Short mmCIF file of C-alpha atoms and ligand atoms in Angstrom, two decimals:
data_model
loop_
_atom_site.label_atom_id
_atom_site.label_comp_id
_atom_site.label_asym_id
_atom_site.label_seq_id
_atom_site.Cartn_x
_atom_site.Cartn_y
_atom_site.Cartn_z
CA MET A 1438 0.15 -0.11 -0.05
CA THR A 1439 1.30 3.64 -1.05
CA THR A 1440 1.30 6.15 2.15
CA PRO A 1441 -1.08 8.69 1.04
CA LEU A 1442 -0.35 12.46 0.33
CA LEU A 1443 -0.82 14.91 3.06
CA LYS A 1444 -2.01 17.67 0.60
CA PRO A 1445 -2.99 15.63 -2.95
CA SER A 1446 -4.38 18.75 -4.24
CA LEU A 1447 -1.03 20.36 -4.67
CA TYR A 1448 1.48 17.79 -5.45
CA GLU A 1449 1.86 14.25 -6.98
CA ALA A 1450 4.65 11.80 -7.09
CA GLY A 1451 6.58 11.48 -10.23
CA GLY A 1452 8.97 14.07 -12.06
CA PRO A 1453 12.57 14.30 -13.35
CA GLY A 1454 15.22 12.82 -11.18
CA ALA A 1455 15.48 10.49 -8.41
CA THR A 1456 12.93 8.13 -6.79
CA GLY A 1457 10.43 10.09 -4.61
CA SER A 1458 10.61 13.02 -6.78
CA ALA A 1459 7.01 15.11 -6.93
CA SER A 1460 5.65 17.53 -9.51
CA LEU A 1461 3.48 20.27 -8.44
CA LYS A 1462 -0.26 20.96 -9.55
CA GLY A 1463 0.13 24.63 -11.06
CA GLY A 1464 -1.97 26.18 -13.79
CA ARG A 1465 -1.44 28.08 -16.90
CA CYS A 1466 -3.39 30.90 -18.50
CA LEU A 1467 -4.28 30.05 -21.86
CA ALA A 1468 -4.95 33.82 -22.90
CA CYS A 1469 -1.21 35.13 -21.97
CA GLY A 1470 0.82 32.16 -21.06
CA TYR A 1471 1.17 33.22 -17.01
CA VAL A 1472 2.21 30.07 -15.16
CA PHE A 1473 1.12 30.00 -11.35
CA PHE A 1474 0.84 27.77 -8.38
CA PRO A 1475 -1.24 26.66 -6.97
CA LEU A 1476 -4.00 25.97 -9.49
CA GLN A 1477 -6.86 28.48 -8.95
CA ARG A 1478 -9.70 29.55 -11.27
CA TYR A 1479 -10.41 33.06 -9.68
CA GLY A 1480 -8.26 34.94 -12.49
CA CYS A 1481 -4.72 35.32 -13.97
CA GLU A 1482 -2.64 37.44 -12.08
CA GLN A 1483 -0.98 38.77 -14.98
CA CYS A 1484 -4.02 39.52 -17.47
CA GLY A 1485 -6.78 38.91 -15.67
CA ALA A 1486 -8.33 36.30 -17.73
CA HIS A 1487 -10.51 33.58 -15.93
CA GLY A 1488 -12.65 30.52 -15.91
CA ASP A 1489 -12.06 28.28 -19.04
CA ALA A 1490 -8.92 30.33 -19.81
CA LEU A 1491 -6.91 28.88 -16.69
CA ALA A 1492 -5.93 25.31 -17.25
CA PRO A 1493 -4.33 22.80 -14.95
CA ALA A 1494 -0.15 22.40 -15.62
CA THR A 1495 2.00 19.89 -14.14
CA LEU A 1496 5.11 22.04 -12.81
CA ALA A 1497 8.23 20.11 -12.56
CA GLY A 1498 9.52 20.08 -8.83
CA THR A 1499 12.78 21.65 -9.87
CA GLY A 1500 14.21 24.97 -9.14
CA THR A 1501 16.67 27.40 -7.46
CA LEU A 1502 16.70 28.55 -3.77
CA LEU A 1503 16.67 32.14 -3.33
CA ALA A 1504 16.28 32.33 0.40
CA ARG A 1505 16.15 30.18 3.32
CA ALA A 1506 16.12 30.41 7.11
CA THR A 1507 16.17 28.08 10.03
CA VAL A 1508 13.24 28.28 12.28
CA HIS A 1509 14.20 27.59 15.86
CA MET A 1510 10.87 28.27 17.60
CA HIS A 1511 7.47 27.83 16.27
CA ALA A 1512 4.17 28.56 17.32
CA ARG A 1513 2.23 25.46 16.63
CA PRO A 1514 3.55 23.13 19.26
CA GLU A 1515 2.96 19.97 16.34
CA ARG A 1516 5.63 21.41 14.00
CA THR A 1517 8.84 20.49 15.85
CA ALA A 1518 11.58 22.95 15.62
CA PRO A 1519 14.31 23.38 14.29
CA PHE A 1520 13.53 23.04 11.02
CA VAL A 1521 14.57 25.08 7.56
CA ILE A 1522 12.11 26.95 5.07
CA GLY A 1523 12.91 28.15 1.99
CA THR A 1524 12.04 30.07 -1.01
CA VAL A 1525 12.38 28.37 -4.35
CA ARG A 1526 12.18 29.93 -7.77
CA LEU A 1527 10.74 26.63 -9.91
CA ASP A 1528 12.05 26.39 -13.15
CA ASP A 1529 8.50 26.88 -14.60
CA GLY A 1530 8.34 30.30 -13.15
CA PRO A 1531 6.58 30.49 -9.97
CA VAL A 1532 8.03 30.98 -6.67
CA VAL A 1533 7.21 28.91 -3.70
CA ARG A 1534 7.78 29.13 -0.10
CA THR A 1535 8.50 25.36 1.29
CA LEU A 1536 9.79 23.40 3.78
CA LEU A 1537 13.44 21.91 3.09
CA ASP A 1538 14.71 18.76 3.54
CA ALA A 1539 17.85 20.03 4.75
CA SER A 1540 19.95 20.16 8.21
CA PRO A 1541 18.87 23.20 10.17
CA THR A 1542 22.97 23.50 11.10
CA ALA A 1543 24.14 23.45 7.43
CA PRO A 1544 21.29 24.49 5.23
CA PRO A 1545 22.02 24.98 1.36
CA SER A 1546 23.45 28.33 0.08
CA CYS A 1547 21.18 30.44 -1.99
CA GLY A 1548 21.40 29.59 -5.46
CA THR A 1549 21.65 25.62 -5.06
CA ARG A 1550 19.63 23.69 -7.21
CA MET A 1551 16.72 22.16 -5.55
CA ARG A 1552 14.21 19.34 -6.33
CA ALA A 1553 10.63 18.59 -5.18
CA MET A 1554 10.54 15.36 -2.90
CA LEU A 1555 8.09 13.47 -1.19
CA VAL A 1556 9.17 12.03 2.27
CA GLU A 1557 7.20 10.42 4.79
CA VAL A 1558 6.28 12.52 7.84
CA PRO A 1559 3.95 11.83 11.02
CA GLY A 1560 0.40 12.56 10.34
CA THR A 1561 -2.54 13.75 12.27
CA GLU A 1562 -3.60 10.36 13.38
CA PRO A 1563 -1.23 8.58 15.66
CA ALA A 1564 1.35 5.89 13.84
CA VAL A 1565 0.02 6.85 10.88
CA LEU A 1566 2.53 8.16 8.57
CA VAL A 1567 1.87 10.31 5.28
CA ARG A 1568 4.04 11.51 2.42
CA ASP A 1569 4.38 15.64 2.48
CA LEU A 1570 6.26 17.89 0.12
CA ARG A 1571 9.92 19.01 1.00
CA PHE A 1572 12.52 20.47 -1.56
CA ALA A 1573 16.17 19.03 -1.04
CA ALA A 1574 19.15 20.26 -2.59
CA ILE A 1575 19.99 18.04 -5.99
CA ASP A 1576 22.66 15.65 -5.42
CA ALA A 1577 22.35 15.60 -1.84
CA GLY A 1578 21.38 12.88 0.24
CA PRO A 1579 18.24 12.89 2.67
CA ALA A 1580 19.30 15.12 5.91
CA GLY A 1581 17.15 12.56 8.00
CA ALA A 1582 13.95 12.89 9.55
CA SER A 1583 14.84 14.62 12.38
CA ALA A 1584 15.64 17.74 10.04
CA ARG A 1585 12.41 17.32 7.79
CA GLY A 1586 10.30 19.58 10.14
CA GLY A 1587 7.39 17.09 10.09
CA LEU A 1588 4.26 17.19 12.02
CA ALA A 1589 5.16 15.43 15.38
ZN1 ZN B 423 -3.03 35.47 -18.41
#
């Protein structure tokens, strides 16, 4: 049995690179070509087209790290600190803020090539694992469960 996804409306398994890669469920404006994430139907942020002009688009989960920060304290007790958040510019265009699969004491440098991965983290039910999205440096191994910032 495959471990369920925590947020299946936002990402899915598969994509370029190693096993465990993920792609993102974004959208494309058929009127102007603008690519966005996540998929929404309210209107294109660039030209205002809406409705059928906004089509689903699968975005490759690869990009470049623009910024990152290690969080040492978090307001939600179920989010175990420390963990690393980052801002990634996807190769398809959108910029996303995301959890990184990275060591809090040695996070990747800005400019590092990143890839979306699905990692197993504790779910909301006791002893149930789910797969959630993390971005990891390409060509870097998993940093380990303790660095993933999953729900505890
Ligand atoms: Zn548009």
